[in-house]
């Protein structure tokens, strides 16, 4: 039969269409090679950044070119919107990698990130739940290791285990859902899920619920969120940034892909509103009490996952684009905040909010940048977070869910306070007097975690992106 | 109605504006020099020349305008200055209007004003804030002229509030004593209450007529009167304003306190000019009041009640200026009574004569105080006639005038008021006459009491003061003399007649015409009786008065306590207002309810956050349980809408 | 250069200034950025110059937008960068530009901490308020509207008094709550427009044509109104204001009172009411009642405060009640009066706050009990304070009178018309509002009395009691010129308001017409069928 | 019936994660969950005669191994630190 | 037969929850896994049955047992068996089984009793799978290698951290 012929022809296409994935894999392999050769330390980061950036550019260019098609029929497909989404996520990885310079040496971190990114790419391109599963795992497994990788804090192993157990449970739930779906329909194609969502049949519904909830776990939606604060807090800054932005974005865009553009009906729609709504309120409330910056961002990201799920309510056509835009904005400002965080001796101190007290008087640029990031996360105009939030709630309202929109907005109001608290600490408090003495008192000198030029360049990169998004949101939106 | 309202003619040049602006220029010059430069480089002479010059120039200009008015056959002269605002179809113009009424007012204001300026150069000679004082006086003059010359109620209101401001500033002139400043504030705020009524009346007029130009309003009411209810409502509301400015019940309380200001101020503002603004307003708006019988009735009753009430209080006051102040209130009551019975011209007439003799009295009192180095208590005076003869003579003439002894000015004007109160078809009645006549008796009594206690009898002056009692300088005495002369002969002016083309006198009940002469006799007799009584009580041994006082301590106490009206207002209005503001609005409203709810919400949020973050216990088991519970509940939900 | 470009230049000038600040600090690093002071002042003066020029070129008695710029911004949603002058905003723009240099100059000596940031924030507030006023697109309006908050938050929070954190957080959370609901209403409005009329647009002109059923109008109006009412502030949403004012630095107070509070009433005038005419008609009694309650309540509370700034803060509540009253009267005189009152309040309250700031600079206390007899000690100061006090009281010849008089006249006329039609409620409200004039005199004169008159009494430098030991200088030339400019403006608006009224009258008429024209859906709810 | 078994194994696995304190047992319970899933998948594959199920089962094997491969070192790390396998000891992170 | 092995699997699973010692739990799990392998075999999916036994029992469980022996931590006996969440956990478990069970039970399509046709087919032989993997599913098959690489890199990274820390 001519099956082999098709495969051969497809191979050429696949190489092209999956260029980002290939670039990532090549990068990962190269890094491993370098590592084995013992030359990793110097080159690793540059290589990784080069490959990720190339992947991002490739994705964006191909997306802009409008390339689409079934690479592997029934398994993998590319479309402009997915390619752009990949481009966004890979692009976000560039500053994250830049930041990592302060925490990591060697090739492990970049290699793991590249593999994980590869998983995300697969996840986004998947046309079958089979591939989704693989992508999901390929995305997650390196992250379990990444959390402990810096091992600046002994608790990180605990956090990693928690993430692993809950993540594994999530995987099992996903699989259970797939199994039930497969049992009911005999297919693992993505559109069976969309069909099942509207199906009256209880097994289908149970399957849908299981799969959805698996994504809730991965995206840290209340009450499946509990791993996130622990993991975010103890992971190194770059890893936290990676989890909070890229993993989260990838997961959410993936579930958006799985759900597809069809309108969502009751009872699933309530699931997609109530859990996120609780997340918004819960995350925003709990964030108020946190003393650790990363933990606060974790709760903030729980709330933001809520907003992103809200986007599912929107009109089918614009849904995915809105989410990509949101992920882009949210990712950029989050990375911005992390990249600008000042240095400290101990990782634990580094993200204590008290550490930020009077930051403006020590590092005005960092304070201003973090301020911009906080306000943007809070969704206050004129920062890009506002446009993103506006977009989502506009879509929700347009889809006729007025009450939910208002509730979501009110929930988001609760969040303003803790973002402002950061600003308040940075600008309105005098720096603690101990700071000058800090350097002398500390007897046990771990090398101070400096913020190097790399982190700065990451911050500048993100700041430029933030400004672009603030000034020309229309232009960006038009191209998504 | 037989009144004619001739069409106005335009002023050839901005003469009226100039009349108004001259004092303003004086104010600005002296004000800027006095405050901005601290008054250091400015000589008193310069200040006096500027201030008096401005006032006098205004007076001369007014005279000239009056001659022009007469030459023009008393056709009103209008000086349109500019358009203040135009909103839609409604224009608010700033224009000045010069007719018989405002001519008289302007002449009195600038004339008496000039005199008092001159007087003040003597009286205030040693004051530190000399420049500031004259600046204020000029400011007052400016606003007073705006008030009387304004064509529109709006312009009148500008002046109306402006003189209130000047009054406020001058009462509190010696502001280092808080009591003086408080008195100023009281005056301002009491007037404000009246102003609220004035504003409402003005609004109603604007709604009804569509303009605020008073000649247009009068004409409109003449041609096409509103329903009587509306006219009366307007009348009452405007009259509320008048009760404030002209110190009628219930808003008279500020005037006695206003004596805290320098005495020339009391003479100028709180006797001769400003306090008559209410009377002027009503006279100016006579077109409305003619259509408003109920409002007129209210005015008559309030007027006569105020006159009587104030006179009784004046009987027992011991502060020379307080006596005069209550006397002013009482006399204003007479004027309002005249307004209430429709005798607008008569009211204006009394206003003018009152300006003469009351100014003379106040300035005389000022001279006394000046002589006694600031002493105001008449119980510590006596026997001053020989030491300050000019003051005594002029004071005596003015006292006789206010007491209504013929042929002095007060006799004519008061007599006409009594007559119209008795016989006017526009609300006159024997009752009004009776109370008014009794008040006239009281007036004569307390004025002669004042004269006796101050100037005659044995000296009770404190020795430390006694040895440098001196007659006032020429700048003061000359003014006293001029005013005394005016008080004496002012009755010859026959203003009601002059004003009749504009302010017609009310028709008299023909049946009562024969009583006119007997009533005149009665009123003269009453005045003399007052004189006799005062002589009886205070002419001889002072013990007689003391004995009466001892016989009715209650009555004396009530009178001396001014019927405790101030205390009543304090308990009834001021304190409850503050209490409600503090206890209800501030403590319950703002702090408890509004901020309380807010803080409650905030702490609720904090507590909820605390509870939620305790859910995050760190135990993986619990995390997993949360997942399971979430899973179960989601699955259960998925059954719904089956 | 054409006027539209100048308008944009005027709007964006503060941003240019902000961009220049780091450069200037870098070039002249001496003394913690002292160079930012003249820089900011220059920017503000230039802005004032431009505003003055534009005002001079503004065609009076002409309806519609002038000097407009419209550039698509977020094309997919129909959002344009659309700014223009019109009768609604011209006076407020001018006033904002006018207050700018004064605020900057007043802070020269007072602010010594984080100088560059301070001026950057002031410029930001200026930019955001200008933008809010000039915006002709709802989205742009909202962006600018919200952008005001953060710099103000920082101004209060960094340079404020002792309880500044509490005050500023309260301020922000209060206003942000309103904003959130407004955001919801805004989205719903635009969405309704796009479904009923088929246009996706945020342009005011398009939104003014939206037809909405009454219940939806009520709902959306509540969203907008809450946001605006908090900003105004109307009772009972006012408790943030006294705290914010008390804790804010002088410049913050001036900006708050002079500029920011106007945004609330401006919002009502430009957006809230005209967008939802039928709902407005429906809610007028309620809102008018709130306005009058605000007049009386604010005045009563001002009467019992001991903190000078609080007195002025509560007086703001009272005075802005007049603005609301005028806007709701739908009488041309009342509307015009409301516009004038807005400007007047900006000048007067701004002036008062400046003066309190000058006092605080000298004695470091705002407690009324600590003071007395300043007229003797600081005569020029006393004269200035008295002028502002009297303007606040609404004495004729000052701008306060022009505003109050016209508002009250308008409210009364409207009330009388309704009275004749059978309902006296509005008339009574108007009458009560007139009585508010008395209360205004009560609390302001109480302030003046205790501050300026009586025996001399000032706090020691450490804030305690005692007789004066250190001679304190009266106002210097800089302070005098700042206040003098304000006084001139106050009298100009009091004596010659007509020029201003000519500029706003078309807008006032348009406003009235918009509200008096019902925009319920045509037919049986088949919205947009007839187009 | 096999579906029932699958559900039971899956749920028992989840219950084990919730209630068992020993970290290794917890990991085994996760394996149990995956086994439950596999039963369902195989059952569905047989029902539907589609090989995809089998492929997925195969993938699950791989993933289970991979997860375990990373889980065990992490547990070892924890044991080194706390000298305990008790999950309850691993609760320093909270709030 | 199917029922028997199902029962055995279930018993093993239940025992896992009751037994105290990790080693015994591991044995219970092996029982369960073996039974499941048998079930696969009975269903005719020999390929998977083989893998189940090879990979799970042969590799995974051996690994676990090895770790258990390695860790022979002394406090095991005194340590309580269950967390404090036993009761809510069991309640949740009951509900979960109930909900899922009813969902499945109420759906007719899911109630096909697979066992009845077991053994009658050889559709799922090794060759079938080989073809499937190499033709239709070669992508996932390739990806498993990536996945395994990732897992190895990750595990190595953790081990390296551990080594860096503890010697």
mmCIF file of N, CA and C in Angstrom, chain A residues 226-312:
data_model
loop_
_atom_site.group_PDB
_atom_site.id
_atom_site.type_symbol
_atom_site.label_atom_id
_atom_site.label_comp_id
_atom_site.label_asym_id
_atom_site.label_seq_id
_atom_site.Cartn_x
_atom_site.Cartn_y
_atom_site.Cartn_z
ATOM 1 N N UNK A 226 -3.403 23.198 45.789
ATOM 2 C CA UNK A 226 -2.620 23.275 47.021
ATOM 3 C C UNK A 226 -1.120 23.094 46.797
ATOM 4 N N UNK A 227 -0.757 22.379 45.729
ATOM 5 C CA UNK A 227 0.679 22.193 45.489
ATOM 6 C C UNK A 227 1.371 23.490 45.109
ATOM 7 N N UNK A 228 0.599 24.398 44.472
ATOM 8 C CA UNK A 228 1.239 25.534 43.811
ATOM 9 C C UNK A 228 1.984 26.457 44.782
ATOM 10 N N UNK A 229 1.341 26.913 45.851
ATOM 11 C CA UNK A 229 2.077 27.854 46.716
ATOM 12 C C UNK A 229 3.363 27.241 47.231
ATOM 13 N N UNK A 230 3.319 25.973 47.626
ATOM 14 C CA UNK A 230 4.518 25.347 48.158
ATOM 15 C C UNK A 230 5.594 25.246 47.094
ATOM 16 N N UNK A 231 5.184 24.803 45.926
ATOM 17 C CA UNK A 231 6.174 24.625 44.865
ATOM 18 C C UNK A 231 6.739 25.962 44.427
ATOM 19 N N UNK A 232 5.881 26.957 44.268
ATOM 20 C CA UNK A 232 6.356 28.256 43.798
ATOM 21 C C UNK A 232 7.309 28.871 44.811
ATOM 22 N N UNK A 233 6.995 28.654 46.068
ATOM 23 C CA UNK A 233 7.793 29.340 47.063
ATOM 24 C C UNK A 233 9.223 28.815 47.099
ATOM 25 N N UNK A 234 9.352 27.493 46.978
ATOM 26 C CA UNK A 234 10.674 26.943 47.225
ATOM 27 C C UNK A 234 11.495 26.768 45.969
ATOM 28 N N UNK A 235 10.858 26.817 44.832
ATOM 29 C CA UNK A 235 11.642 26.687 43.615
ATOM 30 C C UNK A 235 12.501 27.919 43.447
ATOM 31 N N UNK A 236 13.554 27.775 42.667
ATOM 32 C CA UNK A 236 14.369 28.951 42.385
ATOM 33 C C UNK A 236 13.557 29.936 41.568
ATOM 34 N N UNK A 237 14.017 31.174 41.604
ATOM 35 C CA UNK A 237 13.241 32.242 40.993
ATOM 36 C C UNK A 237 12.905 31.940 39.533
ATOM 37 N N UNK A 238 13.880 31.508 38.812
ATOM 38 C CA UNK A 238 13.635 31.261 37.394
ATOM 39 C C UNK A 238 12.618 30.132 37.217
ATOM 40 N N UNK A 239 12.713 29.128 38.089
ATOM 41 C CA UNK A 239 11.774 28.014 37.970
ATOM 42 C C UNK A 239 10.365 28.464 38.315
ATOM 43 N N UNK A 240 10.278 29.257 39.366
ATOM 44 C CA UNK A 240 8.961 29.782 39.711
ATOM 45 C C UNK A 240 8.391 30.567 38.532
ATOM 46 N N UNK A 241 9.247 31.400 37.972
ATOM 47 C CA UNK A 241 8.782 32.181 36.835
ATOM 48 C C UNK A 241 8.336 31.248 35.709
ATOM 49 N N UNK A 242 9.116 30.211 35.497
ATOM 50 C CA UNK A 242 8.764 29.271 34.441
ATOM 51 C C UNK A 242 7.418 28.618 34.718
ATOM 52 N N UNK A 243 7.233 28.176 35.961
ATOM 53 C CA UNK A 243 5.972 27.513 36.296
ATOM 54 C C UNK A 243 4.796 28.478 36.215
ATOM 55 N N UNK A 244 5.033 29.665 36.768
ATOM 56 C CA UNK A 244 3.911 30.589 36.879
ATOM 57 C C UNK A 244 3.464 31.106 35.529
ATOM 58 N N UNK A 245 4.376 31.158 34.594
ATOM 59 C CA UNK A 245 3.994 31.764 33.324
ATOM 60 C C UNK A 245 3.827 30.732 32.220
ATOM 61 N N UNK A 246 4.894 29.992 31.969
ATOM 62 C CA UNK A 246 4.883 29.172 30.761
ATOM 63 C C UNK A 246 4.077 27.900 30.969
ATOM 64 N N UNK A 247 4.332 27.226 32.106
ATOM 65 C CA UNK A 247 3.580 26.003 32.351
ATOM 66 C C UNK A 247 2.095 26.329 32.447
ATOM 67 N N UNK A 248 1.823 27.360 33.234
ATOM 68 C CA UNK A 248 0.417 27.719 33.414
ATOM 69 C C UNK A 248 -0.221 28.071 32.087
ATOM 70 N N UNK A 249 0.492 28.891 31.318
ATOM 71 C CA UNK A 249 -0.052 29.276 30.024
ATOM 72 C C UNK A 249 -0.234 28.073 29.126
ATOM 73 N N UNK A 250 0.767 27.207 29.122
ATOM 74 C CA UNK A 250 0.673 26.040 28.264
ATOM 75 C C UNK A 250 -0.529 25.184 28.625
ATOM 76 N N UNK A 251 -0.695 24.933 29.913
ATOM 77 C CA UNK A 251 -1.810 24.097 30.359
ATOM 78 C C UNK A 251 -3.136 24.715 29.938
ATOM 79 N N UNK A 252 -3.246 26.010 30.145
ATOM 80 C CA UNK A 252 -4.529 26.635 29.860
ATOM 81 C C UNK A 252 -4.816 26.687 28.377
ATOM 82 N N UNK A 253 -3.789 26.982 27.607
ATOM 83 C CA UNK A 253 -4.018 27.005 26.166
ATOM 84 C C UNK A 253 -4.340 25.599 25.674
ATOM 85 N N UNK A 254 -3.719 24.610 26.319
ATOM 86 C CA UNK A 254 -4.006 23.243 25.899
ATOM 87 C C UNK A 254 -5.455 22.883 26.174
ATOM 88 N N UNK A 255 -5.926 23.206 27.346
ATOM 89 C CA UNK A 255 -7.325 22.842 27.629
ATOM 90 C C UNK A 255 -8.263 23.630 26.714
ATOM 91 N N UNK A 256 -7.828 24.853 26.367
ATOM 92 C CA UNK A 256 -8.646 25.608 25.423
ATOM 93 C C UNK A 256 -8.694 24.889 24.073
ATOM 94 N N UNK A 257 -7.562 24.366 23.684
ATOM 95 C CA UNK A 257 -7.526 23.615 22.433
ATOM 96 C C UNK A 257 -8.425 22.384 22.526
ATOM 97 N N UNK A 258 -8.342 21.705 23.670
ATOM 98 C CA UNK A 258 -9.114 20.475 23.815
ATOM 99 C C UNK A 258 -10.600 20.777 23.810
ATOM 100 N N UNK A 259 -10.973 21.824 24.515
ATOM 101 C CA UNK A 259 -12.396 22.160 24.562
ATOM 102 C C UNK A 259 -12.872 22.611 23.182
ATOM 103 N N UNK A 260 -11.991 23.270 22.445
ATOM 104 C CA UNK A 260 -12.357 23.672 21.101
ATOM 105 C C UNK A 260 -13.257 24.883 21.101
ATOM 106 N N UNK A 261 -13.651 25.293 19.931
ATOM 107 C CA UNK A 261 -14.390 26.546 19.824
ATOM 108 C C UNK A 261 -15.891 26.427 20.079
ATOM 109 N N UNK A 262 -16.367 25.216 20.307
ATOM 110 C CA UNK A 262 -17.820 25.068 20.442
ATOM 111 C C UNK A 262 -18.305 25.751 21.720
ATOM 112 N N UNK A 263 -19.505 26.285 21.683
ATOM 113 C CA UNK A 263 -20.044 26.891 22.902
ATOM 114 C C UNK A 263 -20.229 25.837 23.989
ATOM 115 N N UNK A 264 -20.068 26.254 25.210
ATOM 116 C CA UNK A 264 -20.140 25.316 26.322
ATOM 117 C C UNK A 264 -21.492 25.450 26.985
ATOM 118 N N UNK A 265 -22.052 24.319 27.316
ATOM 119 C CA UNK A 265 -23.398 24.364 27.887
ATOM 120 C C UNK A 265 -23.373 23.853 29.318
ATOM 121 N N UNK A 266 -24.485 24.048 29.971
ATOM 122 C CA UNK A 266 -24.645 23.535 31.314
ATOM 123 C C UNK A 266 -24.646 22.012 31.248
ATOM 124 N N UNK A 267 -24.150 21.253 32.198
ATOM 125 C CA UNK A 267 -23.607 21.696 33.492
ATOM 126 C C UNK A 267 -22.117 22.014 33.443
ATOM 127 N N UNK A 268 -21.501 21.788 32.282
ATOM 128 C CA UNK A 268 -20.054 21.991 32.246
ATOM 129 C C UNK A 268 -19.692 23.460 32.435
ATOM 130 N N UNK A 269 -20.567 24.307 31.963
ATOM 131 C CA UNK A 269 -20.221 25.721 32.016
ATOM 132 C C UNK A 269 -20.099 26.189 33.469
ATOM 133 N N UNK A 270 -20.928 25.635 34.328
ATOM 134 C CA UNK A 270 -20.830 26.008 35.740
ATOM 135 C C UNK A 270 -19.501 25.549 36.326
ATOM 136 N N UNK A 271 -19.087 24.358 35.911
ATOM 137 C CA UNK A 271 -17.788 23.899 36.398
ATOM 138 C C UNK A 271 -16.692 24.859 35.976
ATOM 139 N N UNK A 272 -16.845 25.355 34.753
ATOM 140 C CA UNK A 272 -15.821 26.239 34.217
ATOM 141 C C UNK A 272 -15.933 27.644 34.774
ATOM 142 N N UNK A 273 -16.999 27.904 35.531
ATOM 143 C CA UNK A 273 -17.119 29.221 36.135
ATOM 144 C C UNK A 273 -16.893 29.150 37.633
ATOM 145 N N UNK A 274 -17.542 28.187 38.264
ATOM 146 C CA UNK A 274 -17.554 28.231 39.720
ATOM 147 C C UNK A 274 -16.183 27.944 40.307
ATOM 148 N N UNK A 275 -15.531 26.899 39.803
ATOM 149 C CA UNK A 275 -14.197 26.627 40.337
ATOM 150 C C UNK A 275 -13.261 27.806 40.097
ATOM 151 N N UNK A 276 -13.213 28.319 38.874
ATOM 152 C CA UNK A 276 -12.359 29.501 38.678
ATOM 153 C C UNK A 276 -12.783 30.685 39.530
ATOM 154 N N UNK A 277 -14.081 30.866 39.686
ATOM 155 C CA UNK A 277 -14.517 32.003 40.486
ATOM 156 C C UNK A 277 -14.023 31.865 41.921
ATOM 157 N N UNK A 278 -14.193 30.658 42.448
ATOM 158 C CA UNK A 278 -13.675 30.413 43.793
ATOM 159 C C UNK A 278 -12.170 30.649 43.810
ATOM 160 N N UNK A 279 -11.507 30.229 42.743
ATOM 161 C CA UNK A 279 -10.063 30.442 42.675
ATOM 162 C C UNK A 279 -9.718 31.910 42.731
ATOM 163 N N UNK A 280 -10.473 32.695 41.984
ATOM 164 C CA UNK A 280 -10.172 34.127 41.949
ATOM 165 C C UNK A 280 -10.270 34.695 43.353
ATOM 166 N N UNK A 281 -11.375 34.410 44.005
ATOM 167 C CA UNK A 281 -11.577 34.989 45.327
ATOM 168 C C UNK A 281 -10.573 34.415 46.320
ATOM 169 N N UNK A 282 -10.452 33.113 46.270
ATOM 170 C CA UNK A 282 -9.561 32.431 47.220
ATOM 171 C C UNK A 282 -8.124 32.903 47.032
ATOM 172 N N UNK A 283 -7.685 32.861 45.801
ATOM 173 C CA UNK A 283 -6.308 33.262 45.523
ATOM 174 C C UNK A 283 -6.065 34.691 45.954
ATOM 175 N N UNK A 284 -6.980 35.565 45.587
ATOM 176 C CA UNK A 284 -6.773 36.971 45.900
ATOM 177 C C UNK A 284 -6.819 37.227 47.395
ATOM 178 N N UNK A 285 -7.714 36.526 48.075
ATOM 179 C CA UNK A 285 -7.795 36.731 49.520
ATOM 180 C C UNK A 285 -6.540 36.206 50.209
ATOM 181 N N UNK A 286 -6.184 34.989 49.862
ATOM 182 C CA UNK A 286 -5.086 34.357 50.579
ATOM 183 C C UNK A 286 -3.773 35.076 50.305
ATOM 184 N N UNK A 287 -3.658 35.616 49.114
ATOM 185 C CA UNK A 287 -2.420 36.317 48.776
ATOM 186 C C UNK A 287 -2.162 37.472 49.731
ATOM 187 N N UNK A 288 -3.242 38.030 50.265
ATOM 188 C CA UNK A 288 -3.068 39.158 51.182
ATOM 189 C C UNK A 288 -2.224 38.796 52.386
ATOM 190 N N UNK A 289 -2.255 37.527 52.776
ATOM 191 C CA UNK A 289 -1.635 37.144 54.037
ATOM 192 C C UNK A 289 -0.196 36.695 53.880
ATOM 193 N N UNK A 290 0.292 36.679 52.669
ATOM 194 C CA UNK A 290 1.583 36.046 52.464
ATOM 195 C C UNK A 290 2.743 36.976 52.771
ATOM 196 N N UNK A 291 3.766 36.371 53.306
ATOM 197 C CA UNK A 291 4.959 37.156 53.583
ATOM 198 C C UNK A 291 6.034 36.907 52.553
ATOM 199 N N UNK A 292 5.819 35.898 51.735
ATOM 200 C CA UNK A 292 6.799 35.555 50.727
ATOM 201 C C UNK A 292 6.295 36.012 49.371
ATOM 202 N N UNK A 293 7.174 36.654 48.658
ATOM 203 C CA UNK A 293 6.775 37.194 47.362
ATOM 204 C C UNK A 293 6.330 36.088 46.424
ATOM 205 N N UNK A 294 7.122 35.012 46.383
ATOM 206 C CA UNK A 294 6.790 33.949 45.438
ATOM 207 C C UNK A 294 5.481 33.262 45.811
ATOM 208 N N UNK A 295 5.286 33.110 47.119
ATOM 209 C CA UNK A 295 4.043 32.489 47.557
ATOM 210 C C UNK A 295 2.854 33.383 47.179
ATOM 211 N N UNK A 296 3.075 34.669 47.325
ATOM 212 C CA UNK A 296 2.028 35.605 46.944
ATOM 213 C C UNK A 296 1.731 35.494 45.454
ATOM 214 N N UNK A 297 2.795 35.433 44.687
ATOM 215 C CA UNK A 297 2.599 35.297 43.248
ATOM 216 C C UNK A 297 1.894 33.974 42.945
ATOM 217 N N UNK A 298 2.188 32.965 43.754
ATOM 218 C CA UNK A 298 1.509 31.692 43.539
ATOM 219 C C UNK A 298 0.001 31.870 43.690
ATOM 220 N N UNK A 299 -0.398 32.507 44.758
ATOM 221 C CA UNK A 299 -1.838 32.721 44.936
ATOM 222 C C UNK A 299 -2.377 33.631 43.849
ATOM 223 N N UNK A 300 -1.562 34.615 43.494
ATOM 224 C CA UNK A 300 -1.989 35.474 42.401
ATOM 225 C C UNK A 300 -2.185 34.654 41.132
ATOM 226 N N UNK A 301 -1.283 33.698 40.919
ATOM 227 C CA UNK A 301 -1.406 32.915 39.690
ATOM 228 C C UNK A 301 -2.616 31.990 39.776
ATOM 229 N N UNK A 302 -2.987 31.601 40.987
ATOM 230 C CA UNK A 302 -4.214 30.814 41.143
ATOM 231 C C UNK A 302 -5.406 31.642 40.688
ATOM 232 N N UNK A 303 -5.403 32.902 41.120
ATOM 233 C CA UNK A 303 -6.487 33.778 40.697
ATOM 234 C C UNK A 303 -6.451 33.990 39.184
ATOM 235 N N UNK A 304 -5.247 34.159 38.655
ATOM 236 C CA UNK A 304 -5.161 34.415 37.214
ATOM 237 C C UNK A 304 -5.589 33.203 36.405
ATOM 238 N N UNK A 305 -5.291 32.015 36.948
ATOM 239 C CA UNK A 305 -5.807 30.834 36.266
ATOM 240 C C UNK A 305 -7.326 30.895 36.217
ATOM 241 N N UNK A 306 -7.896 31.437 37.295
ATOM 242 C CA UNK A 306 -9.344 31.619 37.305
ATOM 243 C C UNK A 306 -9.814 32.508 36.167
ATOM 244 N N UNK A 307 -9.141 33.659 35.994
ATOM 245 C CA UNK A 307 -9.537 34.547 34.886
ATOM 246 C C UNK A 307 -9.426 33.822 33.559
ATOM 247 N N UNK A 308 -8.328 33.048 33.439
ATOM 248 C CA UNK A 308 -8.108 32.397 32.148
ATOM 249 C C UNK A 308 -9.206 31.380 31.868
ATOM 250 N N UNK A 309 -9.635 30.675 32.906
ATOM 251 C CA UNK A 309 -10.739 29.742 32.654
ATOM 252 C C UNK A 309 -12.021 30.478 32.321
ATOM 253 N N UNK A 310 -12.146 31.654 32.913
ATOM 254 C CA UNK A 310 -13.294 32.487 32.551
ATOM 255 C C UNK A 310 -13.349 32.704 31.037
ATOM 256 N N UNK A 311 -12.162 32.813 30.462
ATOM 257 C CA UNK A 311 -12.124 33.103 29.034
ATOM 258 C C UNK A 311 -12.823 32.029 28.218
ATOM 259 N N UNK A 312 -12.913 30.811 28.779
ATOM 260 C CA UNK A 312 -13.581 29.725 28.059
ATOM 261 C C UNK A 312 -15.055 30.032 27.815
#
